[in-house]
Coordinates of C-alpha atoms in Angstrom, one line a residue:
Chain A
M201 CA 108.5 59.4 18.4
R202 CA 109.2 63.1 18.6
T203 CA 105.8 63.9 17.3
S204 CA 104.1 61.7 19.8
L205 CA 106.0 63.4 22.6
I206 CA 104.9 66.8 21.5
L207 CA 101.3 65.5 21.3
I208 CA 101.5 64.1 24.9
L209 CA 102.9 67.4 26.0
L210 CA 100.1 69.4 24.4
A211 CA 97.5 67.0 25.8
M212 CA 98.9 67.5 29.3
L213 CA 98.9 71.3 28.8
G214 CA 95.3 71.2 27.7
T215 CA 94.1 69.3 30.7
S216 CA 96.1 71.1 33.3
G217 CA 97.9 74.3 32.4
C218 CA 95.1 76.2 30.6
A219 CA 92.1 74.9 32.4
S220 CA 91.3 76.8 35.6
V221 CA 90.7 73.6 37.5
K222 CA 91.5 73.9 41.2
I223 CA 93.0 70.8 42.6
E224 CA 92.5 70.4 46.3
P225 CA 95.1 68.4 48.2
W226 CA 93.2 65.3 49.2
V227 CA 95.6 64.6 52.0
K228 CA 95.8 67.8 54.1
P229 CA 99.0 68.8 55.8
Y230 CA 97.3 68.1 59.2
E231 CA 96.5 64.5 58.2
R232 CA 100.1 63.4 57.8
A233 CA 100.7 61.8 61.2
N234 CA 101.2 58.3 59.7
L235 CA 103.2 59.6 56.7
A236 CA 105.5 61.5 59.0
D237 CA 106.4 58.3 60.9
P238 CA 110.0 57.4 60.1
I239 CA 109.0 53.9 59.2
M240 CA 107.2 55.3 56.2
S241 CA 110.3 57.0 54.7
F242 CA 111.9 55.6 51.6
E243 CA 115.3 56.0 53.2
R244 CA 115.3 56.0 57.0
D245 CA 119.1 55.9 57.2
P246 CA 120.7 57.3 54.0
L247 CA 124.2 56.1 54.9
A248 CA 123.2 52.5 55.6
A249 CA 121.0 52.5 52.4
S250 CA 123.8 53.9 50.2
Y251 CA 126.2 51.2 51.6
L252 CA 123.8 48.4 50.6
Q253 CA 123.4 50.0 47.1
H254 CA 127.1 49.9 46.8
V255 CA 127.1 46.2 47.7
F256 CA 124.5 45.5 45.0
E257 CA 126.1 47.7 42.4
S258 CA 129.4 46.0 42.5
R259 CA 127.9 42.5 42.1
E260 CA 125.0 43.2 39.7
G261 CA 124.8 44.4 36.1
A262 CA 121.9 46.8 36.9
R263 CA 122.4 50.3 38.3
G264 CA 120.5 53.5 38.9
A265 CA 117.0 54.7 39.9
V266 CA 117.5 53.7 43.5
G267 CA 116.0 56.9 44.7
G268 CA 118.0 59.4 46.6
S269 CA 117.8 62.3 48.9
H270 CA 114.4 63.6 47.8
G271 CA 111.8 63.5 50.6
G272 CA 108.2 63.6 49.6
C273 CA 105.9 63.3 52.6
G274 CA 105.5 67.1 52.9
C275 CA 105.5 66.6 56.7
N276 CA 107.4 69.8 57.5
Chain B
M145 CA 116.1 62.1 21.6
K146 CA 116.3 60.9 25.2
K147 CA 117.0 64.5 26.2
T148 CA 113.8 65.7 24.4
A149 CA 111.8 63.2 26.3
F150 CA 113.3 64.2 29.5
I151 CA 112.6 67.9 29.0
A152 CA 109.1 67.2 27.8
M153 CA 108.2 65.2 30.9
V154 CA 109.6 67.9 33.1
A155 CA 107.7 70.6 31.3
A156 CA 104.5 68.7 31.5
L157 CA 104.9 68.2 35.2
L158 CA 105.6 71.9 35.8
L159 CA 102.6 73.0 33.7
A160 CA 100.5 70.7 35.8
A161 CA 102.0 72.3 38.9
N162 CA 101.1 75.8 37.8
A163 CA 97.5 74.8 37.7
W164 CA 97.6 74.4 41.4
S165 CA 96.2 77.3 43.3
A166 CA 95.6 77.9 47.0
K167 CA 92.2 78.8 48.5
T168 CA 91.4 82.5 49.1
T169 CA 92.9 83.8 52.2
L170 CA 91.2 84.3 55.6
L171 CA 93.1 87.6 56.1
H172 CA 91.0 90.5 57.3
K173 CA 87.9 88.4 57.6
P174 CA 86.0 87.3 60.7
A175 CA 87.9 84.3 62.2
P176 CA 85.7 81.2 61.9
D177 CA 84.3 80.4 65.3
F178 CA 84.9 77.1 67.0
T179 CA 84.4 75.2 70.3
L180 CA 87.0 72.6 71.2
K181 CA 87.7 70.6 74.3
S182 CA 90.9 71.6 76.1
L183 CA 93.7 69.7 77.8
E184 CA 92.5 71.0 81.2
G185 CA 89.0 69.7 80.6
P186 CA 86.5 72.5 79.8
N187 CA 85.6 73.5 76.3
I188 CA 86.9 76.7 74.9
K189 CA 84.9 78.8 72.5
L190 CA 86.8 81.4 70.3
S191 CA 84.0 84.0 70.3
E192 CA 84.0 84.1 74.1
L193 CA 87.6 85.4 73.9
R194 CA 86.4 88.5 71.9
G195 CA 88.2 91.6 73.3
D196 CA 91.5 89.7 73.6
V197 CA 94.1 89.3 70.9
V198 CA 94.3 85.6 70.2
L199 CA 97.1 83.6 68.6
I200 CA 96.0 80.2 67.2
N201 CA 98.8 77.8 66.5
F202 CA 97.9 74.5 64.6
W203 CA 100.5 71.9 65.6
A204 CA 101.2 68.1 65.8
S205 CA 103.7 66.1 67.8
W206 CA 105.0 64.5 64.6
C207 CA 105.9 67.9 63.0
G208 CA 109.5 68.8 63.7
P209 CA 109.2 72.6 63.2
C210 CA 106.1 72.6 65.5
R211 CA 108.2 71.0 68.3
Q212 CA 110.9 73.6 67.6
E213 CA 108.6 76.6 68.0
M214 CA 106.6 75.4 71.0
P215 CA 109.0 76.8 73.7
L216 CA 109.2 80.1 71.8
L217 CA 105.4 80.3 71.8
E218 CA 105.4 79.7 75.5
E219 CA 107.8 82.7 75.9
L220 CA 105.5 84.9 73.8
N221 CA 102.6 83.8 75.9
T222 CA 104.3 84.7 79.2
K223 CA 105.3 88.1 77.8
Y224 CA 102.0 89.2 76.4
A225 CA 99.4 87.4 78.5
P226 CA 99.1 90.5 80.9
M227 CA 98.2 92.7 78.0
G228 CA 95.0 91.1 76.9
F229 CA 96.5 88.3 74.9
T230 CA 95.5 84.6 74.7
M231 CA 97.5 81.8 73.0
L232 CA 95.7 78.7 71.8
G233 CA 97.6 75.6 70.7
V234 CA 95.3 73.5 68.5
N235 CA 96.5 69.9 68.2
V236 CA 95.4 68.3 64.9
E237 CA 96.0 64.7 65.8
Q238 CA 93.4 62.0 66.0
D239 CA 95.3 60.2 68.7
S240 CA 96.6 62.7 71.2
T241 CA 98.8 60.4 73.3
A242 CA 102.1 61.5 71.8
A243 CA 101.0 65.1 71.9
K244 CA 100.2 64.9 75.7
S245 CA 103.6 63.4 76.5
M246 CA 105.4 66.1 74.4
L247 CA 103.5 68.8 76.3
A248 CA 104.4 67.4 79.6
E249 CA 108.1 67.2 78.5
L250 CA 108.1 70.8 77.3
G251 CA 106.1 72.3 80.2
I252 CA 103.6 74.2 78.1
S253 CA 101.3 76.4 80.2
F254 CA 99.0 78.0 77.5
P255 CA 95.7 76.3 76.7
I256 CA 95.9 73.3 74.3
L257 CA 92.8 72.3 72.3
F258 CA 92.1 69.1 70.5
D259 CA 90.8 69.3 66.9
D260 CA 90.6 65.5 66.6
Q261 CA 88.0 65.7 63.9
N262 CA 90.1 68.3 61.9
S263 CA 87.0 70.4 61.3
V264 CA 88.7 73.6 62.7
S265 CA 91.9 72.8 60.7
E266 CA 89.7 72.7 57.6
S267 CA 87.9 75.9 58.2
Y268 CA 91.2 77.7 58.9
D269 CA 92.7 76.3 55.6
V270 CA 95.8 74.8 57.3
I271 CA 97.9 74.3 54.2
A272 CA 101.1 73.7 56.1
M273 CA 102.2 72.5 59.5
P274 CA 102.4 74.5 61.6
T275 CA 100.0 77.3 60.8
T276 CA 99.8 80.4 62.9
I277 CA 96.9 82.8 63.0
V278 CA 96.5 86.1 64.9
V279 CA 93.0 87.3 65.6
D280 CA 92.4 90.9 66.7
R281 CA 90.2 92.2 69.5
D282 CA 87.2 92.4 67.1
G283 CA 87.5 88.7 66.1
N284 CA 89.0 89.4 62.6
V285 CA 92.0 87.5 61.2
Q286 CA 95.0 89.9 61.3
Y287 CA 97.9 87.6 60.4
V288 CA 98.4 84.2 58.8
H289 CA 101.7 82.3 58.7
H290 CA 102.4 78.9 57.2
G291 CA 105.3 76.7 58.3
Y292 CA 108.1 77.6 60.8
K293 CA 111.7 78.6 60.3
P294 CA 113.9 79.9 63.1
G295 CA 113.3 83.6 63.3
D296 CA 109.6 83.4 62.4
E297 CA 108.8 84.0 66.1
D298 CA 109.8 87.6 65.6
K299 CA 107.1 87.9 62.9
Y300 CA 104.6 86.5 65.3
Q301 CA 105.7 89.0 68.0
D302 CA 105.2 91.9 65.5
A303 CA 101.8 90.7 64.6
I304 CA 100.8 90.3 68.3
R305 CA 102.1 93.8 69.1
S306 CA 100.3 95.5 66.3
A307 CA 97.1 93.8 67.2
I308 CA 97.4 94.8 70.8
R309 CA 98.1 98.4 69.9
Q310 CA 95.0 98.7 67.8
Chain C
M178 CA 124.8 64.0 24.3
N179 CA 124.6 67.8 24.4
T180 CA 123.7 68.8 27.9
R181 CA 124.3 72.5 27.6
Y182 CA 120.7 73.5 27.7
L183 CA 119.4 70.9 30.0
L184 CA 120.3 72.4 33.3
P185 CA 119.2 75.9 32.5
T186 CA 115.9 74.5 31.2
M187 CA 115.4 72.5 34.4
L188 CA 116.2 75.4 36.6
T189 CA 114.0 78.0 34.9
A190 CA 111.1 75.5 34.8
L191 CA 111.4 74.7 38.4
L192 CA 111.6 78.3 39.6
S193 CA 108.7 79.4 37.4
A194 CA 106.6 76.7 39.0
G195 CA 106.7 78.7 42.2
V196 CA 104.0 76.9 44.0
A197 CA 105.0 77.7 47.5
N198 CA 104.8 75.3 50.4
A199 CA 107.6 75.1 52.8
A200 CA 110.0 72.4 51.8
T201 CA 112.7 71.3 54.3
L202 CA 116.4 70.8 54.3
P203 CA 117.7 67.3 55.3
E204 CA 117.9 66.7 59.1
D205 CA 121.0 67.5 61.1
R206 CA 122.4 64.1 62.0
T207 CA 125.6 62.1 62.2
D208 CA 125.8 58.4 61.3
L209 CA 128.7 56.2 62.2
L210 CA 128.6 52.8 60.4
Y211 CA 130.6 49.7 60.6
H212 CA 130.0 47.4 57.6
S213 CA 131.1 44.0 56.8
Y214 CA 130.7 41.8 53.6
E215 CA 131.8 38.2 53.6
G216 CA 131.2 36.0 50.6
D217 CA 132.9 34.2 47.7
G218 CA 136.3 34.3 49.4
A219 CA 136.2 38.1 49.9
D220 CA 136.2 40.0 53.1
I221 CA 135.3 43.7 52.8
N222 CA 134.7 45.8 55.8
G223 CA 135.4 49.2 57.3
P224 CA 133.9 52.3 58.9
A225 CA 131.8 55.0 57.3
L226 CA 130.9 58.4 58.8
V227 CA 128.5 61.0 57.6
V228 CA 128.1 64.4 59.4
R229 CA 125.3 66.8 58.4
K230 CA 124.7 70.2 59.8
S231 CA 122.6 73.1 58.8
F232 CA 123.7 76.7 58.9
G233 CA 121.0 79.3 59.3
D234 CA 117.6 78.2 57.8
K235 CA 118.8 78.0 54.2
V236 CA 121.9 75.9 54.0
S237 CA 122.8 72.4 55.0
L238 CA 126.3 70.9 54.6
S239 CA 127.4 67.3 54.8
G240 CA 130.7 65.4 54.7
K241 CA 131.2 61.7 54.2
Y242 CA 134.2 59.4 54.8
Y243 CA 133.9 55.8 53.8
V244 CA 136.4 53.0 53.8
D245 CA 136.4 49.6 52.2
S246 CA 139.2 47.3 53.3
V247 CA 139.3 44.4 50.9
S248 CA 141.0 41.1 51.2
S249 CA 140.0 39.0 48.3
A250 CA 140.4 35.4 47.2
S251 CA 137.2 35.4 45.1
I252 CA 136.6 32.9 42.3
D253 CA 138.0 35.4 39.7
V254 CA 141.1 35.9 41.7
V255 CA 141.6 32.2 42.4
T256 CA 141.2 31.0 38.8
T257 CA 143.1 33.8 36.9
A258 CA 145.2 35.8 39.4
S259 CA 146.4 35.8 42.9
A260 CA 144.7 36.9 46.1
Y261 CA 145.1 40.5 47.0
S262 CA 144.2 43.1 49.6
E263 CA 143.6 46.8 49.1
E264 CA 141.7 49.8 50.4
R265 CA 139.2 52.1 48.9
I266 CA 138.6 55.4 50.5
E267 CA 135.7 57.6 49.4
T268 CA 135.2 61.1 50.6
S269 CA 132.4 63.4 49.6
F270 CA 131.1 66.9 50.4
G271 CA 127.6 68.0 49.9
A272 CA 125.7 71.3 50.2
S273 CA 121.9 71.9 50.0
Y274 CA 120.3 75.2 49.6
L275 CA 116.6 75.9 50.4
Y276 CA 114.8 78.5 48.3
D277 CA 111.1 78.7 48.9
A278 CA 109.7 75.2 48.2
T279 CA 112.8 74.2 46.3
V280 CA 115.9 72.4 47.5
F281 CA 119.1 72.6 45.4
S282 CA 121.9 70.1 46.2
L283 CA 125.4 69.7 45.0
N284 CA 127.5 66.7 45.9
V285 CA 131.2 66.2 45.1
T286 CA 132.7 62.7 45.6
N287 CA 136.3 61.4 45.4
S288 CA 137.0 57.7 45.4
D289 CA 140.5 56.5 45.8
E290 CA 142.0 53.0 45.2
N291 CA 145.5 52.1 44.1
D292 CA 144.2 51.2 40.6
F293 CA 141.2 53.5 40.3
L294 CA 140.6 57.1 40.9
G295 CA 137.0 58.4 40.7
R296 CA 135.9 61.9 40.8
S297 CA 132.2 62.8 40.4
Y298 CA 129.7 65.5 41.1
F299 CA 126.0 65.4 41.2
F300 CA 123.5 68.3 41.1
S301 CA 119.9 67.9 42.0
V302 CA 116.8 70.1 42.4
S303 CA 113.7 69.0 44.3
Q304 CA 110.5 70.8 44.6
E305 CA 107.2 70.3 46.5
M306 CA 104.0 71.0 44.7
F307 CA 100.2 70.4 44.8
G308 CA 99.9 71.3 48.5
A309 CA 103.1 69.2 49.2
L310 CA 101.4 66.0 47.9
T311 CA 103.9 65.8 45.1
T312 CA 107.7 66.2 45.1
L313 CA 109.5 66.4 41.8
S314 CA 113.2 66.0 41.7
L315 CA 115.7 66.3 38.9
G316 CA 119.3 65.4 38.9
Y317 CA 122.3 65.5 36.7
G318 CA 125.7 64.0 37.5
R319 CA 129.0 63.5 35.9
G320 CA 131.9 61.3 36.8
D321 CA 135.5 61.2 35.6
D322 CA 137.4 58.0 36.5
T323 CA 141.0 57.0 35.9
V324 CA 141.6 53.3 35.6
S325 CA 145.0 51.7 35.9
R326 CA 146.3 48.2 36.5
N327 CA 148.5 47.1 39.4
G328 CA 151.8 45.8 38.1
D329 CA 151.4 47.6 34.8
D330 CA 153.0 51.0 34.7
V331 CA 152.0 51.7 31.1
F332 CA 148.3 51.1 31.2
E333 CA 146.0 54.0 32.1
D334 CA 142.6 54.8 30.7
E335 CA 139.6 56.9 31.5
I336 CA 135.8 56.7 32.0
D337 CA 133.5 59.5 31.5
R338 CA 130.0 58.9 33.0
Q339 CA 126.8 61.0 33.0
H340 CA 123.7 60.6 35.0
Y341 CA 120.2 61.9 34.3
Q342 CA 117.6 61.5 37.0
L343 CA 113.9 62.3 37.3
G344 CA 112.0 61.4 40.4
L345 CA 108.4 61.9 41.5
T346 CA 107.1 61.2 45.0
Q347 CA 103.4 61.2 45.5
V348 CA 101.3 61.1 48.6
L349 CA 98.4 58.8 47.6
T350 CA 96.4 58.6 50.9
K351 CA 96.9 59.3 54.6
N352 CA 98.6 55.9 54.8
W353 CA 100.1 55.4 51.4
I354 CA 103.1 57.0 49.5
A355 CA 104.7 56.0 46.3
S356 CA 107.7 57.2 44.3
V357 CA 108.6 56.7 40.6
D358 CA 112.3 57.2 39.6
Y359 CA 113.9 57.2 36.2
E360 CA 117.7 57.3 35.7
A361 CA 119.7 57.2 32.5
I362 CA 123.4 56.6 32.7
T363 CA 125.9 56.9 29.8
D364 CA 129.5 55.7 30.0
E365 CA 132.3 56.3 27.7
G366 CA 135.8 54.9 28.0
F367 CA 137.5 51.8 29.5
L368 CA 134.6 49.8 30.9
N369 CA 136.4 46.4 31.3
N370 CA 137.5 45.1 34.6
P371 CA 141.3 45.4 34.0
Y372 CA 142.1 42.1 35.6
R373 CA 139.5 39.7 34.2
S374 CA 140.0 37.3 31.2
V375 CA 137.8 35.3 28.9
R376 CA 138.4 31.7 28.2
Y377 CA 138.3 29.9 24.9
Q378 CA 138.7 26.3 23.8
D379 CA 142.1 25.1 22.7
D380 CA 144.0 21.8 22.3
S381 CA 145.9 21.9 25.6
T382 CA 145.3 19.1 28.1
R383 CA 143.2 21.5 30.2
G384 CA 141.1 22.2 27.1
Y385 CA 141.0 26.0 27.3
A386 CA 143.1 29.1 27.5
Y387 CA 142.6 32.7 28.6
E388 CA 142.8 36.0 26.8
S389 CA 142.0 39.5 27.8
E390 CA 138.4 40.7 28.0
L391 CA 137.4 43.4 25.5
Y392 CA 134.3 45.5 26.1
P393 CA 132.7 48.2 24.0
R394 CA 133.8 51.7 25.0
T395 CA 130.3 53.0 25.4
R396 CA 127.3 51.9 27.5
T397 CA 123.9 53.5 28.1
S398 CA 121.5 52.2 30.6
N399 CA 117.9 53.0 31.6
S400 CA 116.3 52.2 34.9
L401 CA 112.8 52.8 36.0
S402 CA 111.7 52.1 39.5
L403 CA 108.5 52.1 41.6
R404 CA 108.7 52.2 45.4
T405 CA 105.8 52.3 47.7
R406 CA 105.2 52.4 51.5
Y407 CA 101.9 51.6 53.2
Y408 CA 101.1 52.3 56.8
L409 CA 99.3 49.6 58.7
K410 CA 97.7 50.2 62.1
H411 CA 99.8 50.4 65.3
G412 CA 103.2 51.6 64.0
A413 CA 103.7 49.0 61.3
A414 CA 104.4 49.6 57.6
L415 CA 104.8 47.5 54.5
S416 CA 107.1 48.3 51.6
F417 CA 107.2 47.2 48.0
D418 CA 109.9 48.1 45.5
Y419 CA 110.4 47.2 41.9
R420 CA 113.0 48.2 39.3
Y421 CA 113.3 47.5 35.6
F422 CA 116.7 47.9 34.0
S423 CA 118.0 47.6 30.5
D424 CA 121.2 48.7 28.7
T425 CA 122.8 48.8 25.3
W426 CA 124.8 45.7 26.1
D427 CA 121.5 43.7 26.1
I428 CA 121.4 43.2 29.9
E429 CA 117.9 43.2 31.2
A430 CA 117.2 43.1 34.9
H431 CA 114.3 43.0 37.4
T432 CA 114.6 43.8 41.1
V433 CA 111.8 43.1 43.5
G434 CA 111.8 43.9 47.2
V435 CA 109.3 43.6 50.0
G436 CA 109.6 44.7 53.6
Y437 CA 107.9 45.0 56.9
V438 CA 108.7 47.4 59.7
H439 CA 107.2 47.2 63.1
K440 CA 107.6 49.5 66.1
F441 CA 107.5 47.8 69.5
R442 CA 106.9 49.9 72.7
D443 CA 108.5 53.3 72.4
N444 CA 112.1 52.4 71.7
W445 CA 112.3 49.4 69.4
T446 CA 111.8 49.0 65.7
F447 CA 112.0 45.6 64.0
E448 CA 112.5 45.2 60.2
A449 CA 112.4 42.2 57.9
G450 CA 112.7 42.2 54.2
Y451 CA 113.3 40.1 51.1
R452 CA 114.9 41.1 47.8
H453 CA 115.1 39.2 44.5
Y454 CA 117.3 40.2 41.6
T455 CA 117.6 38.6 38.2
Q456 CA 119.4 39.6 35.0
T457 CA 120.1 38.3 31.5
Q458 CA 123.6 38.3 30.1
A459 CA 125.4 40.9 28.0
E460 CA 125.3 40.0 24.3
F461 CA 129.1 39.6 24.2
Y462 CA 129.4 37.4 27.3
S463 CA 130.3 33.7 27.1
D464 CA 131.5 31.2 29.7
L465 CA 133.6 29.5 27.0
F466 CA 134.4 31.0 23.6
E467 CA 135.0 28.5 20.7
R468 CA 138.2 30.1 19.6
P469 CA 140.5 33.1 20.5
Q470 CA 139.2 36.5 19.3
A471 CA 135.8 34.8 18.6
Q472 CA 134.0 38.1 18.2
N473 CA 134.5 41.9 18.4
F474 CA 133.8 42.1 22.1
L475 CA 134.5 39.5 24.7
A476 CA 133.5 39.1 28.3
R477 CA 133.5 36.4 31.0
D478 CA 132.9 38.7 33.9
K479 CA 130.3 37.0 36.0
E480 CA 128.5 40.3 36.7
L481 CA 127.7 40.3 32.9
S482 CA 126.4 36.7 32.9
S483 CA 122.8 35.5 33.4
F484 CA 122.2 35.1 37.1
S485 CA 119.8 35.7 40.0
N486 CA 120.2 36.3 43.7
H487 CA 118.0 36.4 46.8
M488 CA 118.5 38.4 49.9
G489 CA 116.9 38.1 53.3
R490 CA 117.2 40.9 55.7
V491 CA 116.5 41.4 59.4
G492 CA 117.3 44.4 61.6
V493 CA 116.6 46.0 64.9
T494 CA 116.7 49.7 65.9
Y495 CA 116.8 51.0 69.5
A496 CA 115.9 54.6 69.9
F497 CA 117.0 56.7 72.8
S498 CA 116.1 60.3 73.7
K499 CA 118.5 60.9 76.5
K500 CA 121.0 63.6 76.0
I501 CA 124.2 61.5 76.0
L502 CA 126.1 64.5 74.9
P503 CA 125.1 68.1 75.6
F504 CA 124.2 68.9 72.0
V505 CA 122.6 65.6 71.1
E506 CA 118.8 65.5 71.1
R507 CA 118.1 61.8 70.3
G508 CA 119.7 58.9 68.6
T509 CA 119.4 55.3 67.5
V510 CA 121.6 52.1 67.7
N511 CA 121.0 49.8 64.7
L512 CA 122.0 46.3 63.7
Y513 CA 121.1 44.7 60.4
F514 CA 121.9 41.3 59.0
N515 CA 121.6 40.5 55.4
R516 CA 122.1 37.1 53.8
L517 CA 122.5 36.8 50.0
R518 CA 122.5 33.8 47.7
F519 CA 123.9 34.1 44.2
D520 CA 123.2 31.5 41.5
Y521 CA 124.9 31.8 38.1
E522 CA 123.2 30.3 35.1
N523 CA 126.2 30.3 32.7
F524 CA 129.3 31.0 34.7
S525 CA 131.2 27.8 35.5
D526 CA 133.1 27.0 38.7
L527 CA 136.6 26.2 37.2
R528 CA 138.0 25.4 40.6
V529 CA 136.3 22.0 40.2
G530 CA 138.1 19.5 38.0
A531 CA 135.8 18.5 35.2
P532 CA 135.9 18.0 31.4
V533 CA 135.9 21.4 29.6
G534 CA 132.4 22.7 29.2
E535 CA 131.0 20.4 31.8
E536 CA 132.1 22.2 35.0
P537 CA 129.4 22.8 37.6
L538 CA 127.8 26.2 37.7
F539 CA 129.1 28.7 40.2
G540 CA 127.1 30.0 43.1
F541 CA 127.9 31.5 46.6
D542 CA 126.4 32.8 49.8
A543 CA 127.3 36.1 51.4
N544 CA 126.7 37.8 54.7
V545 CA 126.4 41.5 55.1
I546 CA 126.3 43.1 58.5
Q547 CA 125.6 46.8 59.2
F548 CA 126.0 48.2 62.7
Y549 CA 125.5 51.9 63.1
V550 CA 124.8 54.6 65.6
S551 CA 122.9 57.7 64.5
V552 CA 122.4 60.9 66.5
W553 CA 120.3 64.0 65.8
Y554 CA 121.1 67.4 67.2

């Protein structure tokens, strides 16, 4: 398990870190009109979303990985 | 064990991130020329403004910081227009409906151009919204700024002043 | 788990990435929510308020106040205890700091009930990279809870909880964004519900008796989720969410959600969604044990049984841009209605008279209402 992890890590290092590949952003900042629309956000209203998660968590065995505050559209 | 996996994933992602590199800058090079139609109707060609200091601001109605700086750009325009200065607002949206209603609301008087094909945004390497460029009297790029935070308007003003003084 | 090196490693790594693109702090907004849950004989409602404000261009602070007013005569209460009412008050304080393309956040939360005291903090770092196409976030949290039991002055125990989060949000196309999140949670301490009992067969006329639940004192869970949003034409978007969950108690769960949002004219947004949840039981769960102390660990908590639920959701948002107050720029008024149906596969409804072991299975419906007003300034 540990060895395989190190191998994966080395592989990723080989394909990205050391190679001088330039990755162009395929969605430019000026092309984010739709992504910037609030209907595309994972959490339009954080308080309402966290309340609903609380409803689920107190009645279900599962928990976690429900996302959080991190944005992601890069629409600044 | 779990922790090792966690750190490994993070490290891999960050290594990948380091491979990212931005394009070479436009700074101190001739500003790419363009012709775009304006809100008022006629086309505006950058090279025809040679002799003036030109500030080009790439903006969109969906971009919060752009909305925030618009009135401040208007102020700069009013202040420096008599000294051989032109402000150009380049809207990057395909559909300009929202942009037009925003301009009407804010009462913007400087020329607004529509880069609905994004070709100008591409040639100016707009890597953040908004992006602000100052072109000197000889048509060279003097100043490039990505994004907007309150206070950045002072940097724009400094760049305009130094270009006018040259 | 030794966590001493984890945070410094995360921080150094993030800062050395240094691929600048302007990240942003959360928006300045205030939300006032009224929430109501009605189902299985329980009524839980109350207000909640979150205020967020930035100071300068680097710091954003937030405060939260949340109340659950509970009056419960749920199946657990009816069959083994008496109806009760209580109040839970949660307060939290958060601070975010923007450094280049990185946002650091710290959140401290206090939760207060007459038989439960929760104190937790959560630290997270999120960073934009690859021309802001990718956002990576890392989080670590810790909770210290004190559990007591009403009517029992002697009993008091603790729970120590740790969270590890890793999230990656990726812009895929101009119209498509996806996010993958992983979270590991470890608990140590008193993990039982202090009021619930297990039942076992005996020779009484009823055919069964009760004894206390007994859970392991440790639990570790792993969750992996995929969330995605797709923009359709004309102000409409589709969402799809999936989460896989498993833990060391042998619970395995799947959550699937789909949603549709549609903007109408300038001011209205309509939303509809469906969510399905299903889980397997904890290994030490049984609806009816054969004898007392049948095994090391014992549970008959329905949250640890095999069950599934469905939820339908509809909501409407009205946006206004008038300055209702001098400092307010815009706002929304929102109303959401959620209906849930729970079906238990091995948790019997003991309120119904039937020979032991032949009782009908339990199930219930619940209505959840959220009404809130949000303003941005």
